Steps between C-alpha positions, in 0.01 A plus 500: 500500500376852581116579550314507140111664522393471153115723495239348286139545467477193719331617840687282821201648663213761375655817618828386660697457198710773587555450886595109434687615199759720768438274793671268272721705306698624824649274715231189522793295412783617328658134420178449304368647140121544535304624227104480356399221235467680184189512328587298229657192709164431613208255352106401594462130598202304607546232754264305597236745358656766654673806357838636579744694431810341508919587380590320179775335680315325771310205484159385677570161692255286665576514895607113449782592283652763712490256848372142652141590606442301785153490714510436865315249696375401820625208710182317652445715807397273737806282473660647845858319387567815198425759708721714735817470363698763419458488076352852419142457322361786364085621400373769397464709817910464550480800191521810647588806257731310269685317861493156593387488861631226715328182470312394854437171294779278416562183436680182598706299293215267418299759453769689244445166289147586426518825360750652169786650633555848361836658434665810653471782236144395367216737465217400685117633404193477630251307223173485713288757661758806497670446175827654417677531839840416450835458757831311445624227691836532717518127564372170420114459576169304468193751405155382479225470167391827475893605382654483224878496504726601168857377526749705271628301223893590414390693275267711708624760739331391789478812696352707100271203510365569871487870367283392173250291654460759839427813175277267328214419716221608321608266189499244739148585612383522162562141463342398813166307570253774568286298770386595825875412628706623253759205365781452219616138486820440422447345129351815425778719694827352350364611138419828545724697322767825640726731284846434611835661364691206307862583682522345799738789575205746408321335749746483776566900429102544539479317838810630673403876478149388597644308808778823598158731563296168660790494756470920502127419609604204778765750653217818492244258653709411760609829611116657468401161727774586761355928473147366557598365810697772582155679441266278716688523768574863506086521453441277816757663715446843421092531474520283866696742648788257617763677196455919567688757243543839583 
């Protein structure tokens, strides 16, 4: 279908209706009909004590209905026999601005008996300390306590449902233990309850335009990283005299 902008009193954002309104009106994606919730599709909610503003045709799920939550563990450290395999087991400090950084800990195949596997295609998010920090998983892994794993159900678009819970952070901090190490356990985690559009095919729509401009942002990234080191060394060889212009 052809591009549909439909204007409403319904700000995207204070002051940019109009800009989003032609950014997405001419050629965003032309195999796609995008166009602004009217006002009267929409209806106040509380959750949990909380009020929001939701569409009449979405629900609010608990986070246990929308995947498996599963929290990571620890096999016993000083057991030398589950260590230094080559099982990828992930903490906290492997999250690095929504990446997974290579795990420098892994385990054997004793040691992958001690600890819940988690699934390719589950979100993974940080539930002590830092809360909120989300990445995805590209393979089987082992993660430890502090993370919280949700694995898709069927019925869950696992890549809207990595997108949910990474926009959704400071929900998830409401709910968390406010202590002098901030921590959300998972009983109290799995219940807390997100908006989510009731198609699966809604949701699927959602998460693939969000993933085309993620990609966008990978590809950009990598070409600024290879122009910054185009940069240093231009800096070092021209300011030490070894590179001359004229």
């Amino acid at each position: 279908s052809g591009m549909s902008f439909k204007a409403t009193t319904y700000d995207i954002i204070d002051g940019m209706e109009k800009e989003f309104g032609d950014w997405l009106s001419n050629g965003f994606d032309d195999k796609v009909e995008f166009y602004l919730n009217e006002d009267d599709n929409w209806k106040d909610v509380k959750i949990d004590g909380l009020k929001i503003t939701k569409p009449k045709d979405w629900d609010s799920k608990e986070i246990k209905k929308l995947g498996k939550v599963i929290t990571g563990k620890t096999p016993p450290t000083t057991v030398k026999e589950f260590w230094g395999g080559d099982f990828p087991w992930y903490t906290t400090p492997n999250f690095q601005n929504g990446k997974l950084l290579e795990s420098h800990r892994k385990l054997t195949i004793k040691g992958k008996k001690k600890t819940p596997l988690i699934p390719v295609n589950s979100t993974l998010i940080t539930c002590i300390g830092e809360i909120g920090q989300t990445v995805l998983t590209e393979h089987l892994c082992g993660i430890n306590q502090q993370i919280n794993a949700v694995s898709a159900y069927d019925t869950t678009n696992y890549l809207f449902l990595y997108y949910l819970l990474s926009n959704s952070t400071s929900t998830i901090k409401h709910f968390s233990e406010k202590v002098v190490v901030p921590m959300l356990k998972k009983s109290a985690f799995e219940k807390i309850k997100l908006i989510v559009p009731k198609s699966k095919l809604e949701q699927t729509l959602i998460s693939t335009h969000l993933t085309m401009y993620d990609d966008l942002i990978d590809d950009l990234d990598t070409k600024i990283n290879i122009e910054e080191k185009k940069l240093k060394y231009l800096t070092n060889e021209l300011l030490s005299g070894r590179l001359r212009v004229r």
